[in-house]
JSON list of C-alpha atoms in Angstrom, two decimals:
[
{"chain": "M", "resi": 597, "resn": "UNK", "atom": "CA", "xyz": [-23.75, -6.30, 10.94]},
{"chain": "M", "resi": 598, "resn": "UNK", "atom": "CA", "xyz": [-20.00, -6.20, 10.13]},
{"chain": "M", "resi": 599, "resn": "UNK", "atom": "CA", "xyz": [-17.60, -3.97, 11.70]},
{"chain": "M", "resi": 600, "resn": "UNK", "atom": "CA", "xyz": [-14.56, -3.24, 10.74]},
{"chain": "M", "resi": 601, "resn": "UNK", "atom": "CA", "xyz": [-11.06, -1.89, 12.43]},
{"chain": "M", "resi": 602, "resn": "UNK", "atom": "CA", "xyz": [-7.54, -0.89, 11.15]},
{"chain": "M", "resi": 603, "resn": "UNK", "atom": "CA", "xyz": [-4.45, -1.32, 12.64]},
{"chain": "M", "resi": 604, "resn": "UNK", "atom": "CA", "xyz": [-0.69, -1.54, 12.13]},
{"chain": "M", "resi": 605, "resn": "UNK", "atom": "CA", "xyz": [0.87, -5.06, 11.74]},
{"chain": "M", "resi": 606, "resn": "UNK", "atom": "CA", "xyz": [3.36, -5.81, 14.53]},
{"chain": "M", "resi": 607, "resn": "UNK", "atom": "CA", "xyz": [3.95, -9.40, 15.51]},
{"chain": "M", "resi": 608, "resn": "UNK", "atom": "CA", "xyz": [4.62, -12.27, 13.74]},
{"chain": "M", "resi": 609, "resn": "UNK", "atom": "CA", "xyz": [1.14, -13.20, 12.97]},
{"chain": "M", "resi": 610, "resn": "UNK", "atom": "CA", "xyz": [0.35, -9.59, 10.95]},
{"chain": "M", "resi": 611, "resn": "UNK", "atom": "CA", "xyz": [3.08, -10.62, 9.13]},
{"chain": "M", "resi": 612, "resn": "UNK", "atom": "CA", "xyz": [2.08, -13.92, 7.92]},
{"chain": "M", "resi": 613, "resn": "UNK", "atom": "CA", "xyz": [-1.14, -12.06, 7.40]},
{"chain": "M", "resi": 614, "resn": "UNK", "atom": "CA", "xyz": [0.67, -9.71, 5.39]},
{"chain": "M", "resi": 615, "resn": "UNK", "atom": "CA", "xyz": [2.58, -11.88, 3.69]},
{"chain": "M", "resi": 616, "resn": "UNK", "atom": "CA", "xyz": [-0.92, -13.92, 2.55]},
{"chain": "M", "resi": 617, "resn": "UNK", "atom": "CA", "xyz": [-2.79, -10.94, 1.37]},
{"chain": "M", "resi": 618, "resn": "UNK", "atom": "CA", "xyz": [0.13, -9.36, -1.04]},
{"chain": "M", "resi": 619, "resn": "UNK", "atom": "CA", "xyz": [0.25, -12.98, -1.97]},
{"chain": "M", "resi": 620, "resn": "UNK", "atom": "CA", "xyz": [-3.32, -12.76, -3.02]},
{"chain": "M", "resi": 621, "resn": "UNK", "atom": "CA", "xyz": [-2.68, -9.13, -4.34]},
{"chain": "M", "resi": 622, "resn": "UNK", "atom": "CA", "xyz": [-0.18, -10.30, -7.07]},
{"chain": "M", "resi": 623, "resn": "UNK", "atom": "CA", "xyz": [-2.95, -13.11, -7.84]},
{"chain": "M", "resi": 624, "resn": "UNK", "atom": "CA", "xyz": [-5.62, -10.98, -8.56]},
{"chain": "M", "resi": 625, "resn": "UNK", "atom": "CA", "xyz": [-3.16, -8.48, -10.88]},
{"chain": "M", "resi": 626, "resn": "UNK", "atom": "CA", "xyz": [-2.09, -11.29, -12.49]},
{"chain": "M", "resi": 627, "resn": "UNK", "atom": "CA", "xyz": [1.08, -10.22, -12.99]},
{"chain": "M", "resi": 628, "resn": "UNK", "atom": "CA", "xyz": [4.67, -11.29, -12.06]},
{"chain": "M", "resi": 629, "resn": "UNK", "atom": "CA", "xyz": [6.16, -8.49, -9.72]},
{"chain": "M", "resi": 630, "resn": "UNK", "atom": "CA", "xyz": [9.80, -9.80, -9.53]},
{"chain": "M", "resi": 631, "resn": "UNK", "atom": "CA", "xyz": [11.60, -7.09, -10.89]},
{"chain": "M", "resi": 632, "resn": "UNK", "atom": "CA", "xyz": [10.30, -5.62, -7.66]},
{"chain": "M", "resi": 633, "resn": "UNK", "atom": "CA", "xyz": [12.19, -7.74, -5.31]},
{"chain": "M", "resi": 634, "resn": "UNK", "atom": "CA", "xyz": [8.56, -9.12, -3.89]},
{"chain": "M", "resi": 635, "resn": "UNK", "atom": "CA", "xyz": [9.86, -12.32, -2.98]},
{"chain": "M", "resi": 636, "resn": "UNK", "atom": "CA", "xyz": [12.73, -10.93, -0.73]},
{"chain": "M", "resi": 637, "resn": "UNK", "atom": "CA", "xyz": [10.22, -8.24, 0.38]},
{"chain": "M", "resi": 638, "resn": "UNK", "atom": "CA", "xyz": [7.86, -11.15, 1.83]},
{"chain": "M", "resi": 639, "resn": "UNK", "atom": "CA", "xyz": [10.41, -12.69, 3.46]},
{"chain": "M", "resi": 640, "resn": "UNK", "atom": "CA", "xyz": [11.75, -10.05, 5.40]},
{"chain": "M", "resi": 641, "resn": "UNK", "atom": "CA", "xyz": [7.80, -8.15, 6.39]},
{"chain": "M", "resi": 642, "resn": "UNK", "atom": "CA", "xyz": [8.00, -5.93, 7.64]},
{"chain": "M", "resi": 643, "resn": "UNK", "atom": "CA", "xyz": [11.46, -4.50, 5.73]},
{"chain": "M", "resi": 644, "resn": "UNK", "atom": "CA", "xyz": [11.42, -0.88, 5.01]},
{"chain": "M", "resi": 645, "resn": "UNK", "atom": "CA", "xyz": [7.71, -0.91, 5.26]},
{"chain": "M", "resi": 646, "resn": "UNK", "atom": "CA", "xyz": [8.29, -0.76, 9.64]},
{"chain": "M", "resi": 647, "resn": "UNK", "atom": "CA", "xyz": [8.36, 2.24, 12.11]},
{"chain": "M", "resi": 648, "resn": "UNK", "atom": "CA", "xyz": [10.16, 4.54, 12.18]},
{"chain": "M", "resi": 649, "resn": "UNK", "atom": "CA", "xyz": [10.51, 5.18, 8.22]},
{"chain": "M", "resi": 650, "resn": "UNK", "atom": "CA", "xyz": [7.39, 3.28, 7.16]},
{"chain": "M", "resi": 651, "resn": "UNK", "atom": "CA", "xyz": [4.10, 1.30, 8.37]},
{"chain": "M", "resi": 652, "resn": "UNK", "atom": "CA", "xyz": [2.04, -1.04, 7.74]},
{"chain": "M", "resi": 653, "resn": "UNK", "atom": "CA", "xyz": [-1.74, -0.89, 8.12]},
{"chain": "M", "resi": 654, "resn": "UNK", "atom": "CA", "xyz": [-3.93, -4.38, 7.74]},
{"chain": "M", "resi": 655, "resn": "UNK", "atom": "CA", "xyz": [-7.54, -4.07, 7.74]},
{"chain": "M", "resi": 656, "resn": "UNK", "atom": "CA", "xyz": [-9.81, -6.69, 10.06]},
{"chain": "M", "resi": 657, "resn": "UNK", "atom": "CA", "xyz": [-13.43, -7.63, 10.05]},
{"chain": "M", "resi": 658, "resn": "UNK", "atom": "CA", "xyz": [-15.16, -8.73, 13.35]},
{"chain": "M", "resi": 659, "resn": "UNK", "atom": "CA", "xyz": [-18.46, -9.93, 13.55]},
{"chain": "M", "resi": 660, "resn": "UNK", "atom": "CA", "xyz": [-21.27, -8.72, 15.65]},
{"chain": "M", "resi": 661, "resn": "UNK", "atom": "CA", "xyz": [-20.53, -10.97, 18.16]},
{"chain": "M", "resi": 662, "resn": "UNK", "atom": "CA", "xyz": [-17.24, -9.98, 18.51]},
{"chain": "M", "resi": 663, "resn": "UNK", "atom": "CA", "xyz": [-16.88, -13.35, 16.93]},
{"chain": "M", "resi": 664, "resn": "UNK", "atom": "CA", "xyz": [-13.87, -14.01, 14.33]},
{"chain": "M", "resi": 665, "resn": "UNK", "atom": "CA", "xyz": [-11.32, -11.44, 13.18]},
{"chain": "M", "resi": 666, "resn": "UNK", "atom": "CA", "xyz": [-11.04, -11.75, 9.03]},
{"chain": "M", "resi": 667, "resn": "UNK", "atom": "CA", "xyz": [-8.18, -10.27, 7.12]},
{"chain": "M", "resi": 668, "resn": "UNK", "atom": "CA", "xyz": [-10.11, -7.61, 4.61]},
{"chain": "M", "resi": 669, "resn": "UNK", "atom": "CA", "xyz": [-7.17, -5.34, 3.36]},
{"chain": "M", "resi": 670, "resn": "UNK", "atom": "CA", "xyz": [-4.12, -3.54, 3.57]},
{"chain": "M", "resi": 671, "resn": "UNK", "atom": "CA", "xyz": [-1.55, -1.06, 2.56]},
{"chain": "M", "resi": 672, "resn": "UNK", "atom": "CA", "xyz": [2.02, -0.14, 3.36]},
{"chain": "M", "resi": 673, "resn": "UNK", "atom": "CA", "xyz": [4.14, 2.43, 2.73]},
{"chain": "M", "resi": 674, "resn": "UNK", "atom": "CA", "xyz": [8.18, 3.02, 2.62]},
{"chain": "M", "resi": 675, "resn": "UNK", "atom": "CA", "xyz": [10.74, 5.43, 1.97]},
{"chain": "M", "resi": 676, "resn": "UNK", "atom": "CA", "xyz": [10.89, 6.36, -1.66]},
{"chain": "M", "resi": 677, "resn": "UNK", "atom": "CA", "xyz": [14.08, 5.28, -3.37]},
{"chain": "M", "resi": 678, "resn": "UNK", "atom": "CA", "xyz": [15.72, 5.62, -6.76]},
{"chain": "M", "resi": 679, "resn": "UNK", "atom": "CA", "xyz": [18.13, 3.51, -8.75]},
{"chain": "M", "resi": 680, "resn": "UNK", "atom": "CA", "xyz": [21.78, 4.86, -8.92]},
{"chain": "M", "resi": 681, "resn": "UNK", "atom": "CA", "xyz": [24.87, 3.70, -10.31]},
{"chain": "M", "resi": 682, "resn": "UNK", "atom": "CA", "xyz": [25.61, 0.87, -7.29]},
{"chain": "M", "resi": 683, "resn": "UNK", "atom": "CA", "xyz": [22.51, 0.99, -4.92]},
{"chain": "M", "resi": 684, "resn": "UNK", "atom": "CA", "xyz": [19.42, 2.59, -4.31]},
{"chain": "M", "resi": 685, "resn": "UNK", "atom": "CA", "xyz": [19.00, 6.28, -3.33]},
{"chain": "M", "resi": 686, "resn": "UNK", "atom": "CA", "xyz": [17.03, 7.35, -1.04]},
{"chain": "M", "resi": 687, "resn": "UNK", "atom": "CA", "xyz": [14.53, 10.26, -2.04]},
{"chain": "M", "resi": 688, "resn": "UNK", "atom": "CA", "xyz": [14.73, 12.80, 0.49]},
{"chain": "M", "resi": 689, "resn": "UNK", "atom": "CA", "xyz": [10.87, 13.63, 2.10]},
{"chain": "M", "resi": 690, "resn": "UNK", "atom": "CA", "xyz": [9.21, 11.32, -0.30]},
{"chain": "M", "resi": 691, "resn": "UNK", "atom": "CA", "xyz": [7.67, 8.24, 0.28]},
{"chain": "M", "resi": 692, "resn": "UNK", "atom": "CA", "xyz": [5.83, 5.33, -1.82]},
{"chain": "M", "resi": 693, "resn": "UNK", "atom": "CA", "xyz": [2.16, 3.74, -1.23]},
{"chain": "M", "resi": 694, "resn": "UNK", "atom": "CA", "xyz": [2.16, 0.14, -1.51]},
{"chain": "M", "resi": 695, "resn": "UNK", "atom": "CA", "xyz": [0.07, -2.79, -2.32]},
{"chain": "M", "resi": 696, "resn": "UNK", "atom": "CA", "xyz": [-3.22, -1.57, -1.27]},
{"chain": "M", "resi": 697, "resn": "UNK", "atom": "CA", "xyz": [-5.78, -4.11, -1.52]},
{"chain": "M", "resi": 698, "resn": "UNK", "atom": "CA", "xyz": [-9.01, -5.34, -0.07]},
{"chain": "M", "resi": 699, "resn": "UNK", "atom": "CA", "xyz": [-10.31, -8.78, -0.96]},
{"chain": "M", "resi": 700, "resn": "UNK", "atom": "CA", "xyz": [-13.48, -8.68, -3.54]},
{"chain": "M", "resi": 701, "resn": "UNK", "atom": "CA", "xyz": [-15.76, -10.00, -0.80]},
{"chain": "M", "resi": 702, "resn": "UNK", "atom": "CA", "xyz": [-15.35, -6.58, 0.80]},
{"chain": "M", "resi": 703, "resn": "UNK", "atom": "CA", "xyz": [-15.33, -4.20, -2.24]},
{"chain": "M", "resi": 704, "resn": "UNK", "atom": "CA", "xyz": [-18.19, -1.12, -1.65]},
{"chain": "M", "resi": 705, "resn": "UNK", "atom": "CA", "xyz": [-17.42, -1.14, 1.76]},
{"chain": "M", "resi": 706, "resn": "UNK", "atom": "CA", "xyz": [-14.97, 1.70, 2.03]},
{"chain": "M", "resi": 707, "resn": "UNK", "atom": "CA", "xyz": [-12.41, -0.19, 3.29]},
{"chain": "M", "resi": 708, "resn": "UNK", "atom": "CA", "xyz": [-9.96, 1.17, 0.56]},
{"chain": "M", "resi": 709, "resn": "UNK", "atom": "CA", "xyz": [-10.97, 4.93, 0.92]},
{"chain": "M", "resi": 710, "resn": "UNK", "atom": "CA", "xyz": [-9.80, 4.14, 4.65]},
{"chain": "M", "resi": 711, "resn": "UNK", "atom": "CA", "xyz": [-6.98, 2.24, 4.52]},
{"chain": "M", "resi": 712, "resn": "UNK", "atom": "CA", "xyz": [-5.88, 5.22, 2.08]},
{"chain": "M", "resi": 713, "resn": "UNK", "atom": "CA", "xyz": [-6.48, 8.26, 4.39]},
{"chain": "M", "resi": 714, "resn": "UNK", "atom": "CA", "xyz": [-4.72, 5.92, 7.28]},
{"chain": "M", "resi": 715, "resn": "UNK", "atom": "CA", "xyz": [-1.74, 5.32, 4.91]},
{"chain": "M", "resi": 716, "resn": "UNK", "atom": "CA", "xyz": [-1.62, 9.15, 3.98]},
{"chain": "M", "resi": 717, "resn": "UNK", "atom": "CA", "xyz": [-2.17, 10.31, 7.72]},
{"chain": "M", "resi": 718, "resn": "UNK", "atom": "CA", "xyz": [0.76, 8.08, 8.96]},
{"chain": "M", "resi": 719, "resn": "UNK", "atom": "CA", "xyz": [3.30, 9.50, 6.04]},
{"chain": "M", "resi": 720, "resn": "UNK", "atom": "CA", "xyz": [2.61, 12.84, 7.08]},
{"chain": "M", "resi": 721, "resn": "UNK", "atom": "CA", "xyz": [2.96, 12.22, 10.66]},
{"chain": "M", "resi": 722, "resn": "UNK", "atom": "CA", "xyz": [6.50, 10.09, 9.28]},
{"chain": "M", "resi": 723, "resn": "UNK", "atom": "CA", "xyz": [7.44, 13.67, 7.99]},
{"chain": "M", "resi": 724, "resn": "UNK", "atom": "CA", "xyz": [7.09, 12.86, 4.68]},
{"chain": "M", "resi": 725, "resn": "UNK", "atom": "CA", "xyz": [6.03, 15.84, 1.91]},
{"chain": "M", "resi": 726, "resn": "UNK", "atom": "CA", "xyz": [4.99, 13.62, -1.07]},
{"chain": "M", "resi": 727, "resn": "UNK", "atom": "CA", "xyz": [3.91, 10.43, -1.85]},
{"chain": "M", "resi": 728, "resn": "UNK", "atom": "CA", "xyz": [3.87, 8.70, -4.98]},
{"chain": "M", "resi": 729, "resn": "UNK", "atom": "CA", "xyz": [2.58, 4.97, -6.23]},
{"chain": "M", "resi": 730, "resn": "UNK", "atom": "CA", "xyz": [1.99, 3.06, -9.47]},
{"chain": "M", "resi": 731, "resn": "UNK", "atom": "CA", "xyz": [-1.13, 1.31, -10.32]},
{"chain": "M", "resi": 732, "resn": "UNK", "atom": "CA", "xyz": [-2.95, -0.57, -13.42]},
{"chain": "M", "resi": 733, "resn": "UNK", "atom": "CA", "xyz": [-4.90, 1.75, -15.79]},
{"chain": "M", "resi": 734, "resn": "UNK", "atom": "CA", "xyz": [-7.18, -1.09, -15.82]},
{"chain": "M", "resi": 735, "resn": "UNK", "atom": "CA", "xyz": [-8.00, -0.59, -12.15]},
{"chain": "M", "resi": 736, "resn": "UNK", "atom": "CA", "xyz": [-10.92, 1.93, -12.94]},
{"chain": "M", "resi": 737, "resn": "UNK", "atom": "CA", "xyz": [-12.05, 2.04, -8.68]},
{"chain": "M", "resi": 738, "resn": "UNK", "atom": "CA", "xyz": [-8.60, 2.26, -7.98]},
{"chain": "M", "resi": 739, "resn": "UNK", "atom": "CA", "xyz": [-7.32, 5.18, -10.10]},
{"chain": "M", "resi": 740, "resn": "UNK", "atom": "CA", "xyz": [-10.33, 7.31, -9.26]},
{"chain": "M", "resi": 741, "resn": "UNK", "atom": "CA", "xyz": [-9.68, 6.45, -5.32]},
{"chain": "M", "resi": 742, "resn": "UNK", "atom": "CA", "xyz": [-6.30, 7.73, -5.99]},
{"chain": "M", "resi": 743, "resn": "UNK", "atom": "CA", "xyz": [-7.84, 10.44, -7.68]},
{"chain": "M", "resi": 744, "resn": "UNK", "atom": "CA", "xyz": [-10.66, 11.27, -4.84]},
{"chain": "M", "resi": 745, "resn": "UNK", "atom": "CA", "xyz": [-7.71, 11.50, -2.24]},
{"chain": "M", "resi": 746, "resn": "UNK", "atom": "CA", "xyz": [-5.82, 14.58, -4.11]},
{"chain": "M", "resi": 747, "resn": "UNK", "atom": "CA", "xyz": [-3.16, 12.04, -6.49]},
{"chain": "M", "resi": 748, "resn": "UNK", "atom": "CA", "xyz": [-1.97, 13.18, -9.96]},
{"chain": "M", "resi": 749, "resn": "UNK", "atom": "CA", "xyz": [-0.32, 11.42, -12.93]},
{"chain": "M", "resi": 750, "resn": "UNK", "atom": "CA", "xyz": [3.40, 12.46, -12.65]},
{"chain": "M", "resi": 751, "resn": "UNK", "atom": "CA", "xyz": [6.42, 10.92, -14.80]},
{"chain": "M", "resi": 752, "resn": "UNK", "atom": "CA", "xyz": [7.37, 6.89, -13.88]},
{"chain": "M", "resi": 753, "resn": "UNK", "atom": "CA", "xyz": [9.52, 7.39, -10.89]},
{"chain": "M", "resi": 754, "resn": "UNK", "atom": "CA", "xyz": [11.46, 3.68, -11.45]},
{"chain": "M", "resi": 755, "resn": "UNK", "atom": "CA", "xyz": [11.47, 1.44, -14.49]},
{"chain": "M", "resi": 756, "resn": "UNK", "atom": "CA", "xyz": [8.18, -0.94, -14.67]},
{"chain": "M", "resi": 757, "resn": "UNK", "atom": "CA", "xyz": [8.24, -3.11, -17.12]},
{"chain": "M", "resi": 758, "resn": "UNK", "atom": "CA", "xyz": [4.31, -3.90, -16.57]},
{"chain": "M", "resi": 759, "resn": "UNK", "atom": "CA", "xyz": [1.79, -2.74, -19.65]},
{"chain": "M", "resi": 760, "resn": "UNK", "atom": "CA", "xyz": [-0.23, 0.11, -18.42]},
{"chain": "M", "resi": 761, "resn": "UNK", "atom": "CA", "xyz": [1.26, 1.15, -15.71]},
{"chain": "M", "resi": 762, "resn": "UNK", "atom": "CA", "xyz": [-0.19, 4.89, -14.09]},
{"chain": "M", "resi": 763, "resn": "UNK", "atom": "CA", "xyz": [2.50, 7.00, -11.92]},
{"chain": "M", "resi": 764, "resn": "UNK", "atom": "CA", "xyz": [0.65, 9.15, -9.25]},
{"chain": "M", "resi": 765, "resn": "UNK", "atom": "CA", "xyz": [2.04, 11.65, -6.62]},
{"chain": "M", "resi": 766, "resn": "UNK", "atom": "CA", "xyz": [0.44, 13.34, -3.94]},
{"chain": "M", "resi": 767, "resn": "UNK", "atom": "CA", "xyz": [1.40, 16.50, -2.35]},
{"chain": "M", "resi": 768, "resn": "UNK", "atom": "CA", "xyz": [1.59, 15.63, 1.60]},
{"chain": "M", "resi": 769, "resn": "UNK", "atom": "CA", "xyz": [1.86, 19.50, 2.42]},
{"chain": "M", "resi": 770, "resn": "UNK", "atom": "CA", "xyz": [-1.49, 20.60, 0.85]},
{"chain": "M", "resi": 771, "resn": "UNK", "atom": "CA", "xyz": [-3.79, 20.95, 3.31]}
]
C-alpha cells in the first residue's frame, strides 16, 4: 500500500527536488517557458515562491515500510505581478498558482486534487483574495481540476506567447 504526505520545501534538498520536478514539468508540456524567466526561477528556489509571500508544497510517497520517500508532485504559489513601464507590479491581494504537477506514475491518485486544496488553503491563510493561473487547453484532467476547485476563465493576466493557453481565477473569499 502507498501512502502519501505533503509538505512545504525548506532545505536545500526540497529544492533540488524542486528544481528536478519543474524540470520534468516543462518536459512533459513540451514547451519552452523562457519568456517566463524559468531558468533564473530554478536557480534561485525558492524566489518569490518562499514564506512569508508564497510557498511551496512537494508531494512524497513512502512505502509501507516506511521504506523510501519518492518525489510524486508539487505546486507553488507567489505574489501576482504585472508588467509596467520599468518593472513588475505587484497585484495587491492576488496571487498566482504555479507549476502543479504530479509525475504520470501517480496520476488517479488524487495527488493533484490535494496538492490544489493545500496550495489554495496556504494563499488564503497568506491573506490573499484571488488566485489566478494559466494552463494548456489540452490538459483535459487539469482544466476540469481547476474547474472542480471553484476556477473560472478570466482575461490573460500577462502576455503568453504559448498556443492555447486558458487564464483561470479563483475567488479566495467565497466560502
Amino acid at each position: 500500500m502507498r501512502a502519501f504526505h505533503i509538505r512545504p520545501a525548506r532545505d536545500t534538498q526540497d529544492m533540488a527536488s524542486a528544481r528536478r520536478l519543474f524540470r520534468d514539468y516543462q518536459g512533459y508540456l513540451n514547451v519552452d517557458l523562457c519568456f517566463q524567466g524559468f531558468e533564473t526561477e530554478l536557480n534561485t528556489l525558492p524566489g518569490d515562491y518562499a514564506p512569508p509571500v508564497g510557498e511551496l508544497l512537494l508531494a512524497w510517497e513512502t512505502e509501507d515500510r516506511g521504506e523510501g520517500l519518492f518525489l510524486a508532485g508539487g505546486v507553488a504559489v507567489r505574489p501576482l505581478y504585472q508588467k509596467a513601464a520599468t518593472e513588475p507590479v505587484l497585484v495587491p491581494g492576488a496571487c498566482e498558482m504555479k507549476r502543479l504537477y504530479v509525475y504520470p506514475q501517480y496520476h488517479g491518485q488524487g495527488i493533484g486534487g490535494r496538492l490544489a486544496h493545500q496550495i489554495i488553503a496556504c494563499a488564503r491563510q497568506l491573506g490573499y483574495q484571488r488566485m489566478v493561473l494559466d494552463t494548456l487547453e489540452r490538459l483535459d484532467e487539469a482544466v476540469a481540476l481547476y474547474q472542480r476547485f471553484g476556477f473560472q476563465e478570466c482575461a490573460p493576466y500577462y502576455d503568453n506567447p504559448i498556443p492555447g493557453v486558458i487564464y483561470m481565477e479563483l475567488d479566495l473569499t467565497a466560502v
